[in-house]
């Protein structure tokens, strides 16, 4: 029976408890221990059963209990403290206000270091214009009661918002609000993963529905073939940062298919994926406009949202009168793209006919032929059969592109070097900003209290150079070990309860359920492995030689070893599901149910227990396919030691002092051989280093060597591999420069953008007529270290203004193929033109090392408004 009217019923709180409502609707509680304790104190059982959802709690708790705590002076005092903490959080002086004072017109520092020790890498700007950074992501992992994430990408996005709030950045998030979100994992008696999709009740979640002043819903529309699809906008308040989420499951859309656009994360076929990415990118831009926001920088977290560039160009063409080339300058100048994908197979690719069917109207608006439009998403623009790549579109529409770890930056430059075919791969303009994790969200409350007491309350945002990290050494070994043992005990209690609960849901026998209460031992060395079950992550590598690992685990009763495992496979990833099944079968077949536990339905809550309660964090990806791997960072912040293949973040960490490497970063052509080598390296390390160090105790029972390594993990990894450092780096290297460029491009009625577009057109017309006539070198083939070599070049610029080219000498060692590797550019000086109109350039070079060295000469475009000399993809090398 359909209702004739609906009501949104909100909790009825006694007047004294009204601050609970504000606390519940701001996710600041997720990383504030005192506020979490407040809601847990309100009703511990309801807190757990609601998946830690304070809004649902307030809507379902009995009025008698509310009245009871309203008269509890202790509870009221704790509530008022929490409310004051939130108030103080909103009005504090932040890093952003100290370092980017635009509203007062004061200059941003252009050199030196900021108060957090981070070098400024952006130019200064005096302006009174307002900044706003829009951060688009397909998923956001903020807290377990908002299941709109699937894994690391979403959790990284959630942590990004939290740290942006901590730092005071004027950032807004944009995403989709999924009615069913990502699935809940259910393992049948055979260990096979099946998926359940619980329905999210938006009205009992920490969400606000955005409305007009008259109370009506704010809605946007997106054009799809033959129809318009409407979406309403929900807001999640993440500290001071709003996250706006689009929801198409509304009556304005008569088609169930359109309702399902925001049904499931990563669900459906290729058409549904295009529908979702159009809603995210195009709908997201329109939502910000409908909310009255005018972002000055757009950050695409992966390529899912890249269609936002098309919508932004459309607006400039239709509303500001620019042409496509001019509009593209504005959009690229103010766009940032972060790639998380280390392999081409991970990139969204769409058939050309699909792109034209769904988005061909943009080509008409832009005045582009269909192949010109498709070329926006192609590496080889002349390959008319090539698919349309969302990553390529994002790169072409951005002025700052980065990977998420140093090694991933190297991999990304190699992946996308085809976009700059004449450029040495190490100069491909894709940099890296290593991921981090939000410290207050991932460090257990127990360890947070310890750090607060010994390091002070600002440890979570202190830079590596801050002397407070020296105080880690002052933490008594016994106290740190006692706190960690408490975390391990809490993990084991949690694992037993979770396992028993899932067995009851499955209809298991009484014996099976009772056995769950006996798994694991709180005194035994515990290795954790939890992540998405993709085959390249090799979740079963440690099981490759079961006889050997069982011998290590069980042979010495006083030095035993146990494993805690968790993770989900994508619903369509059959090989990933097979891995989960294999693990559960081996546990049964080898009689290891007390020593190896697979915790079902991995989520943020499971992760928080594991990264605090395990002793070692295991990661075994097939290098170099792990872009970053943030779970290991979280573990390290809790004092866990990492045992990992040198991939992602671990490749740049101090893996000797803060854990152990598996192998030495070798790459193998034979995957089976690689598995064999690295499995043996893993066993050797566990047997000869990990187990002895853990069980080598003093008379008081404290493993001094292990605790020393824990302290190194905290002291070295905590200040660097966190989102406080990461987001500061995004701000100084990406957001600030992008906003500067946006203000420049849009000034004087977009005159700089128009000038740059015209200049680029002329450069493309004239560039290929340019010719390097001669290069004269003062010395012969035999020179000495530090000897100065004079070089004179004669270049026919073919009418190009000398101010618009950059001439460089390019020097470096030669490899076996005779190519210069890791070359160093040296700018040449313009000396004027000779009587024939040929431009003369001179320069000097020296070599600081011996051996066979090379020298070349190149010409690059130069313009004051270019964000990079590589923007045009034009480069002329001497032949």
mmCIF file with all atom_site columns, C-alpha atoms in Angstrom, residues 196-359:
data_model
loop_
_atom_site.group_PDB
_atom_site.id
_atom_site.type_symbol
_atom_site.label_atom_id
_atom_site.label_alt_id
_atom_site.label_comp_id
_atom_site.label_asym_id
_atom_site.label_entity_id
_atom_site.label_seq_id
_atom_site.pdbx_PDB_ins_code
_atom_site.Cartn_x
_atom_site.Cartn_y
_atom_site.Cartn_z
_atom_site.occupancy
_atom_site.B_iso_or_equiv
_atom_site.pdbx_formal_charge
_atom_site.auth_seq_id
_atom_site.auth_comp_id
_atom_site.auth_asym_id
_atom_site.auth_atom_id
_atom_site.pdbx_PDB_model_num
ATOM 1   C CA . UNK A 1 196 ? 24.009 -9.573 0.886   1.00 0.00 ? 196 UNK A CA 1
ATOM 2   C CA . UNK A 1 197 ? 23.028 -5.964 0.198   1.00 0.00 ? 197 UNK A CA 1
ATOM 3   C CA . UNK A 1 198 ? 21.415 -4.377 3.267   1.00 0.00 ? 198 UNK A CA 1
ATOM 4   C CA . UNK A 1 199 ? 19.280 -1.352 2.442   1.00 0.00 ? 199 UNK A CA 1
ATOM 5   C CA . UNK A 1 200 ? 20.671 1.913  3.802   1.00 0.00 ? 200 UNK A CA 1
ATOM 6   C CA . UNK A 1 201 ? 18.070 3.950  5.688   1.00 0.00 ? 201 UNK A CA 1
ATOM 7   C CA . UNK A 1 202 ? 19.255 7.457  4.889   1.00 0.00 ? 202 UNK A CA 1
ATOM 8   C CA . UNK A 1 203 ? 16.909 9.028  7.429   1.00 0.00 ? 203 UNK A CA 1
ATOM 9   C CA . UNK A 1 204 ? 18.566 7.114  10.260  1.00 0.00 ? 204 UNK A CA 1
ATOM 10  C CA . UNK A 1 205 ? 22.129 7.900  9.214   1.00 0.00 ? 205 UNK A CA 1
ATOM 11  C CA . UNK A 1 206 ? 24.297 10.979 9.863   1.00 0.00 ? 206 UNK A CA 1
ATOM 12  C CA . UNK A 1 207 ? 23.007 12.654 6.684   1.00 0.00 ? 207 UNK A CA 1
ATOM 13  C CA . UNK A 1 208 ? 21.322 15.981 5.972   1.00 0.00 ? 208 UNK A CA 1
ATOM 14  C CA . UNK A 1 209 ? 19.008 16.381 2.974   1.00 0.00 ? 209 UNK A CA 1
ATOM 15  C CA . UNK A 1 210 ? 19.843 19.683 1.256   1.00 0.00 ? 210 UNK A CA 1
ATOM 16  C CA . UNK A 1 211 ? 16.793 21.917 0.834   1.00 0.00 ? 211 UNK A CA 1
ATOM 17  C CA . UNK A 1 212 ? 15.840 25.318 -0.534  1.00 0.00 ? 212 UNK A CA 1
ATOM 18  C CA . UNK A 1 213 ? 14.804 28.023 1.957   1.00 0.00 ? 213 UNK A CA 1
ATOM 19  C CA . UNK A 1 214 ? 11.155 27.063 1.329   1.00 0.00 ? 214 UNK A CA 1
ATOM 20  C CA . UNK A 1 215 ? 11.855 23.506 2.494   1.00 0.00 ? 215 UNK A CA 1
ATOM 21  C CA . UNK A 1 216 ? 11.766 21.841 -0.915  1.00 0.00 ? 216 UNK A CA 1
ATOM 22  C CA . UNK A 1 217 ? 14.551 19.455 -1.889  1.00 0.00 ? 217 UNK A CA 1
ATOM 23  C CA . UNK A 1 218 ? 17.430 20.789 -3.949  1.00 0.00 ? 218 UNK A CA 1
ATOM 24  C CA . UNK A 1 219 ? 17.566 18.653 -7.073  1.00 0.00 ? 219 UNK A CA 1
ATOM 25  C CA . UNK A 1 220 ? 19.749 18.564 -10.143 1.00 0.00 ? 220 UNK A CA 1
ATOM 26  C CA . UNK A 1 221 ? 19.275 16.938 -13.526 1.00 0.00 ? 221 UNK A CA 1
ATOM 27  C CA . UNK A 1 222 ? 21.650 15.159 -15.890 1.00 0.00 ? 222 UNK A CA 1
ATOM 28  C CA . UNK A 1 223 ? 20.944 14.497 -19.572 1.00 0.00 ? 223 UNK A CA 1
ATOM 29  C CA . UNK A 1 224 ? 20.961 10.853 -20.634 1.00 0.00 ? 224 UNK A CA 1
ATOM 30  C CA . UNK A 1 225 ? 19.857 9.568  -24.055 1.00 0.00 ? 225 UNK A CA 1
ATOM 31  C CA . UNK A 1 226 ? 16.171 10.391 -24.485 1.00 0.00 ? 226 UNK A CA 1
ATOM 32  C CA . UNK A 1 227 ? 15.588 11.542 -20.917 1.00 0.00 ? 227 UNK A CA 1
ATOM 33  C CA . UNK A 1 228 ? 16.695 13.535 -17.921 1.00 0.00 ? 228 UNK A CA 1
ATOM 34  C CA . UNK A 1 229 ? 17.649 11.878 -14.670 1.00 0.00 ? 229 UNK A CA 1
ATOM 35  C CA . UNK A 1 230 ? 17.158 13.776 -11.432 1.00 0.00 ? 230 UNK A CA 1
ATOM 36  C CA . UNK A 1 231 ? 19.062 13.525 -8.179  1.00 0.00 ? 231 UNK A CA 1
ATOM 37  C CA . UNK A 1 232 ? 18.721 15.030 -4.754  1.00 0.00 ? 232 UNK A CA 1
ATOM 38  C CA . UNK A 1 233 ? 21.670 16.005 -2.597  1.00 0.00 ? 233 UNK A CA 1
ATOM 39  C CA . UNK A 1 234 ? 22.557 14.700 0.843   1.00 0.00 ? 234 UNK A CA 1
ATOM 40  C CA . UNK A 1 235 ? 25.283 16.152 3.024   1.00 0.00 ? 235 UNK A CA 1
ATOM 41  C CA . UNK A 1 236 ? 27.595 14.365 5.436   1.00 0.00 ? 236 UNK A CA 1
ATOM 42  C CA . UNK A 1 237 ? 29.315 16.826 7.755   1.00 0.00 ? 237 UNK A CA 1
ATOM 43  C CA . UNK A 1 238 ? 32.901 15.672 8.240   1.00 0.00 ? 238 UNK A CA 1
ATOM 44  C CA . UNK A 1 239 ? 34.173 18.094 10.850  1.00 0.00 ? 239 UNK A CA 1
ATOM 45  C CA . UNK A 1 240 ? 34.262 21.373 8.939   1.00 0.00 ? 240 UNK A CA 1
ATOM 46  C CA . UNK A 1 241 ? 34.182 19.686 5.513   1.00 0.00 ? 241 UNK A CA 1
ATOM 47  C CA . UNK A 1 242 ? 30.845 18.954 3.807   1.00 0.00 ? 242 UNK A CA 1
ATOM 48  C CA . UNK A 1 243 ? 30.562 15.831 1.677   1.00 0.00 ? 243 UNK A CA 1
ATOM 49  C CA . UNK A 1 244 ? 27.741 16.061 -0.884  1.00 0.00 ? 244 UNK A CA 1
ATOM 50  C CA . UNK A 1 245 ? 26.260 12.779 -2.122  1.00 0.00 ? 245 UNK A CA 1
ATOM 51  C CA . UNK A 1 246 ? 23.833 12.382 -5.019  1.00 0.00 ? 246 UNK A CA 1
ATOM 52  C CA . UNK A 1 247 ? 20.799 10.113 -4.789  1.00 0.00 ? 247 UNK A CA 1
ATOM 53  C CA . UNK A 1 248 ? 18.710 9.162  -7.867  1.00 0.00 ? 248 UNK A CA 1
ATOM 54  C CA . UNK A 1 249 ? 16.314 6.857  -6.037  1.00 0.00 ? 249 UNK A CA 1
ATOM 55  C CA . UNK A 1 250 ? 13.474 9.414  -6.074  1.00 0.00 ? 250 UNK A CA 1
ATOM 56  C CA . UNK A 1 251 ? 9.978  9.666  -7.495  1.00 0.00 ? 251 UNK A CA 1
ATOM 57  C CA . UNK A 1 252 ? 11.026 12.246 -10.078 1.00 0.00 ? 252 UNK A CA 1
ATOM 58  C CA . UNK A 1 253 ? 12.699 9.376  -11.946 1.00 0.00 ? 253 UNK A CA 1
ATOM 59  C CA . UNK A 1 254 ? 9.925  7.070  -13.161 1.00 0.00 ? 254 UNK A CA 1
ATOM 60  C CA . UNK A 1 255 ? 12.331 4.370  -14.378 1.00 0.00 ? 255 UNK A CA 1
ATOM 61  C CA . UNK A 1 256 ? 13.641 1.782  -11.923 1.00 0.00 ? 256 UNK A CA 1
ATOM 62  C CA . UNK A 1 257 ? 16.862 1.723  -13.950 1.00 0.00 ? 257 UNK A CA 1
ATOM 63  C CA . UNK A 1 258 ? 17.423 5.380  -13.102 1.00 0.00 ? 258 UNK A CA 1
ATOM 64  C CA . UNK A 1 259 ? 16.728 4.668  -9.428  1.00 0.00 ? 259 UNK A CA 1
ATOM 65  C CA . UNK A 1 260 ? 19.449 2.024  -9.591  1.00 0.00 ? 260 UNK A CA 1
ATOM 66  C CA . UNK A 1 261 ? 22.147 4.459  -10.753 1.00 0.00 ? 261 UNK A CA 1
ATOM 67  C CA . UNK A 1 262 ? 22.884 5.072  -7.076  1.00 0.00 ? 262 UNK A CA 1
ATOM 68  C CA . UNK A 1 263 ? 21.921 1.579  -5.979  1.00 0.00 ? 263 UNK A CA 1
ATOM 69  C CA . UNK A 1 264 ? 25.192 -0.336 -5.632  1.00 0.00 ? 264 UNK A CA 1
ATOM 70  C CA . UNK A 1 265 ? 28.828 0.668  -5.603  1.00 0.00 ? 265 UNK A CA 1
ATOM 71  C CA . UNK A 1 266 ? 30.628 -0.924 -8.572  1.00 0.00 ? 266 UNK A CA 1
ATOM 72  C CA . UNK A 1 267 ? 27.525 -2.901 -9.462  1.00 0.00 ? 267 UNK A CA 1
ATOM 73  C CA . UNK A 1 268 ? 25.933 -3.558 -12.838 1.00 0.00 ? 268 UNK A CA 1
ATOM 74  C CA . UNK A 1 269 ? 27.314 -3.713 -16.359 1.00 0.00 ? 269 UNK A CA 1
ATOM 75  C CA . UNK A 1 270 ? 29.281 -1.262 -18.480 1.00 0.00 ? 270 UNK A CA 1
ATOM 76  C CA . UNK A 1 271 ? 26.197 0.842  -19.215 1.00 0.00 ? 271 UNK A CA 1
ATOM 77  C CA . UNK A 1 272 ? 25.461 1.221  -15.527 1.00 0.00 ? 272 UNK A CA 1
ATOM 78  C CA . UNK A 1 273 ? 29.087 2.186  -14.918 1.00 0.00 ? 273 UNK A CA 1
ATOM 79  C CA . UNK A 1 274 ? 28.784 4.992  -17.498 1.00 0.00 ? 274 UNK A CA 1
ATOM 80  C CA . UNK A 1 275 ? 25.509 6.080  -15.911 1.00 0.00 ? 275 UNK A CA 1
ATOM 81  C CA . UNK A 1 276 ? 27.174 6.254  -12.497 1.00 0.00 ? 276 UNK A CA 1
ATOM 82  C CA . UNK A 1 277 ? 30.239 8.086  -13.721 1.00 0.00 ? 277 UNK A CA 1
ATOM 83  C CA . UNK A 1 278 ? 28.112 10.614 -15.596 1.00 0.00 ? 278 UNK A CA 1
ATOM 84  C CA . UNK A 1 279 ? 26.084 11.235 -12.457 1.00 0.00 ? 279 UNK A CA 1
ATOM 85  C CA . UNK A 1 280 ? 29.245 11.585 -10.367 1.00 0.00 ? 280 UNK A CA 1
ATOM 86  C CA . UNK A 1 281 ? 31.115 13.892 -12.744 1.00 0.00 ? 281 UNK A CA 1
ATOM 87  C CA . UNK A 1 282 ? 28.393 15.853 -14.528 1.00 0.00 ? 282 UNK A CA 1
ATOM 88  C CA . UNK A 1 283 ? 25.831 15.661 -11.734 1.00 0.00 ? 283 UNK A CA 1
ATOM 89  C CA . UNK A 1 284 ? 28.475 16.522 -9.161  1.00 0.00 ? 284 UNK A CA 1
ATOM 90  C CA . UNK A 1 285 ? 29.396 19.763 -10.933 1.00 0.00 ? 285 UNK A CA 1
ATOM 91  C CA . UNK A 1 286 ? 25.722 20.698 -11.223 1.00 0.00 ? 286 UNK A CA 1
ATOM 92  C CA . UNK A 1 287 ? 25.137 19.900 -7.555  1.00 0.00 ? 287 UNK A CA 1
ATOM 93  C CA . UNK A 1 288 ? 27.874 22.286 -6.480  1.00 0.00 ? 288 UNK A CA 1
ATOM 94  C CA . UNK A 1 289 ? 26.332 24.979 -8.671  1.00 0.00 ? 289 UNK A CA 1
ATOM 95  C CA . UNK A 1 290 ? 22.889 24.323 -7.209  1.00 0.00 ? 290 UNK A CA 1
ATOM 96  C CA . UNK A 1 291 ? 24.351 24.708 -3.720  1.00 0.00 ? 291 UNK A CA 1
ATOM 97  C CA . UNK A 1 292 ? 25.863 28.068 -4.649  1.00 0.00 ? 292 UNK A CA 1
ATOM 98  C CA . UNK A 1 293 ? 29.459 26.822 -4.492  1.00 0.00 ? 293 UNK A CA 1
ATOM 99  C CA . UNK A 1 294 ? 32.109 27.968 -6.962  1.00 0.00 ? 294 UNK A CA 1
ATOM 100 C CA . UNK A 1 295 ? 35.154 25.700 -6.684  1.00 0.00 ? 295 UNK A CA 1
ATOM 101 C CA . UNK A 1 296 ? 38.482 27.082 -7.811  1.00 0.00 ? 296 UNK A CA 1
ATOM 102 C CA . UNK A 1 297 ? 40.177 23.673 -7.993  1.00 0.00 ? 297 UNK A CA 1
ATOM 103 C CA . UNK A 1 298 ? 38.760 20.259 -8.893  1.00 0.00 ? 298 UNK A CA 1
ATOM 104 C CA . UNK A 1 299 ? 40.452 17.089 -7.658  1.00 0.00 ? 299 UNK A CA 1
ATOM 105 C CA . UNK A 1 300 ? 39.594 13.824 -9.431  1.00 0.00 ? 300 UNK A CA 1
ATOM 106 C CA . UNK A 1 301 ? 40.376 10.898 -7.119  1.00 0.00 ? 301 UNK A CA 1
ATOM 107 C CA . UNK A 1 302 ? 40.794 8.223  -9.815  1.00 0.00 ? 302 UNK A CA 1
ATOM 108 C CA . UNK A 1 303 ? 39.297 8.571  -13.281 1.00 0.00 ? 303 UNK A CA 1
ATOM 109 C CA . UNK A 1 304 ? 35.686 7.762  -12.342 1.00 0.00 ? 304 UNK A CA 1
ATOM 110 C CA . UNK A 1 305 ? 34.753 11.443 -12.152 1.00 0.00 ? 305 UNK A CA 1
ATOM 111 C CA . UNK A 1 306 ? 36.614 12.641 -15.257 1.00 0.00 ? 306 UNK A CA 1
ATOM 112 C CA . UNK A 1 307 ? 33.379 13.567 -17.080 1.00 0.00 ? 307 UNK A CA 1
ATOM 113 C CA . UNK A 1 308 ? 33.263 16.589 -14.773 1.00 0.00 ? 308 UNK A CA 1
ATOM 114 C CA . UNK A 1 309 ? 35.744 18.248 -17.151 1.00 0.00 ? 309 UNK A CA 1
ATOM 115 C CA . UNK A 1 310 ? 33.278 18.010 -20.028 1.00 0.00 ? 310 UNK A CA 1
ATOM 116 C CA . UNK A 1 311 ? 30.562 19.641 -17.956 1.00 0.00 ? 311 UNK A CA 1
ATOM 117 C CA . UNK A 1 312 ? 32.860 22.444 -16.799 1.00 0.00 ? 312 UNK A CA 1
ATOM 118 C CA . UNK A 1 313 ? 33.853 23.162 -20.410 1.00 0.00 ? 313 UNK A CA 1
ATOM 119 C CA . UNK A 1 314 ? 30.183 23.198 -21.443 1.00 0.00 ? 314 UNK A CA 1
ATOM 120 C CA . UNK A 1 315 ? 29.395 25.809 -18.800 1.00 0.00 ? 315 UNK A CA 1
ATOM 121 C CA . UNK A 1 316 ? 32.198 28.081 -19.966 1.00 0.00 ? 316 UNK A CA 1
ATOM 122 C CA . UNK A 1 317 ? 31.137 27.762 -23.600 1.00 0.00 ? 317 UNK A CA 1
ATOM 123 C CA . UNK A 1 318 ? 27.408 28.246 -23.091 1.00 0.00 ? 318 UNK A CA 1
ATOM 124 C CA . UNK A 1 319 ? 27.446 30.677 -20.182 1.00 0.00 ? 319 UNK A CA 1
ATOM 125 C CA . UNK A 1 320 ? 30.702 32.613 -20.616 1.00 0.00 ? 320 UNK A CA 1
ATOM 126 C CA . UNK A 1 321 ? 30.996 32.635 -24.399 1.00 0.00 ? 321 UNK A CA 1
ATOM 127 C CA . UNK A 1 322 ? 34.386 30.907 -24.614 1.00 0.00 ? 322 UNK A CA 1
ATOM 128 C CA . UNK A 1 323 ? 35.284 28.469 -27.365 1.00 0.00 ? 323 UNK A CA 1
ATOM 129 C CA . UNK A 1 324 ? 36.474 24.928 -26.644 1.00 0.00 ? 324 UNK A CA 1
ATOM 130 C CA . UNK A 1 325 ? 40.198 25.700 -26.746 1.00 0.00 ? 325 UNK A CA 1
ATOM 131 C CA . UNK A 1 326 ? 39.805 28.662 -24.404 1.00 0.00 ? 326 UNK A CA 1
ATOM 132 C CA . UNK A 1 327 ? 37.572 26.797 -21.962 1.00 0.00 ? 327 UNK A CA 1
ATOM 133 C CA . UNK A 1 328 ? 39.975 23.872 -21.881 1.00 0.00 ? 328 UNK A CA 1
ATOM 134 C CA . UNK A 1 329 ? 42.755 26.160 -20.629 1.00 0.00 ? 329 UNK A CA 1
ATOM 135 C CA . UNK A 1 330 ? 40.669 27.188 -17.626 1.00 0.00 ? 330 UNK A CA 1
ATOM 136 C CA . UNK A 1 331 ? 39.614 23.642 -16.810 1.00 0.00 ? 331 UNK A CA 1
ATOM 137 C CA . UNK A 1 332 ? 43.063 22.080 -17.162 1.00 0.00 ? 332 UNK A CA 1
ATOM 138 C CA . UNK A 1 333 ? 44.693 24.881 -15.183 1.00 0.00 ? 333 UNK A CA 1
ATOM 139 C CA . UNK A 1 334 ? 42.448 24.227 -12.192 1.00 0.00 ? 334 UNK A CA 1
ATOM 140 C CA . UNK A 1 335 ? 42.195 20.413 -12.268 1.00 0.00 ? 335 UNK A CA 1
ATOM 141 C CA . UNK A 1 336 ? 44.125 17.758 -10.333 1.00 0.00 ? 336 UNK A CA 1
ATOM 142 C CA . UNK A 1 337 ? 44.112 14.031 -11.086 1.00 0.00 ? 337 UNK A CA 1
ATOM 143 C CA . UNK A 1 338 ? 45.270 11.286 -8.750  1.00 0.00 ? 338 UNK A CA 1
ATOM 144 C CA . UNK A 1 339 ? 45.683 7.823  -10.251 1.00 0.00 ? 339 UNK A CA 1
ATOM 145 C CA . UNK A 1 340 ? 45.599 4.789  -7.956  1.00 0.00 ? 340 UNK A CA 1
ATOM 146 C CA . UNK A 1 341 ? 45.985 2.208  -10.699 1.00 0.00 ? 341 UNK A CA 1
ATOM 147 C CA . UNK A 1 342 ? 49.355 0.443  -11.237 1.00 0.00 ? 342 UNK A CA 1
ATOM 148 C CA . UNK A 1 343 ? 48.206 -1.700 -14.190 1.00 0.00 ? 343 UNK A CA 1
ATOM 149 C CA . UNK A 1 344 ? 46.393 -0.767 -17.429 1.00 0.00 ? 344 UNK A CA 1
ATOM 150 C CA . UNK A 1 345 ? 43.702 -3.387 -16.732 1.00 0.00 ? 345 UNK A CA 1
ATOM 151 C CA . UNK A 1 346 ? 42.524 -1.343 -13.758 1.00 0.00 ? 346 UNK A CA 1
ATOM 152 C CA . UNK A 1 347 ? 41.519 1.673  -15.850 1.00 0.00 ? 347 UNK A CA 1
ATOM 153 C CA . UNK A 1 348 ? 37.928 2.277  -16.915 1.00 0.00 ? 348 UNK A CA 1
ATOM 154 C CA . UNK A 1 349 ? 37.751 1.835  -20.700 1.00 0.00 ? 349 UNK A CA 1
ATOM 155 C CA . UNK A 1 350 ? 34.555 2.414  -22.687 1.00 0.00 ? 350 UNK A CA 1
ATOM 156 C CA . UNK A 1 351 ? 33.802 1.499  -26.310 1.00 0.00 ? 351 UNK A CA 1
ATOM 157 C CA . UNK A 1 352 ? 33.748 4.550  -28.620 1.00 0.00 ? 352 UNK A CA 1
ATOM 158 C CA . UNK A 1 353 ? 30.134 3.953  -29.628 1.00 0.00 ? 353 UNK A CA 1
ATOM 159 C CA . UNK A 1 354 ? 29.055 3.992  -25.975 1.00 0.00 ? 354 UNK A CA 1
ATOM 160 C CA . UNK A 1 355 ? 30.787 7.312  -25.382 1.00 0.00 ? 355 UNK A CA 1
ATOM 161 C CA . UNK A 1 356 ? 29.189 8.879  -28.453 1.00 0.00 ? 356 UNK A CA 1
ATOM 162 C CA . UNK A 1 357 ? 25.777 7.482  -27.532 1.00 0.00 ? 357 UNK A CA 1
ATOM 163 C CA . UNK A 1 358 ? 25.820 8.824  -24.002 1.00 0.00 ? 358 UNK A CA 1
ATOM 164 C CA . UNK A 1 359 ? 27.985 11.939 -24.347 1.00 0.00 ? 359 UNK A CA 1
#
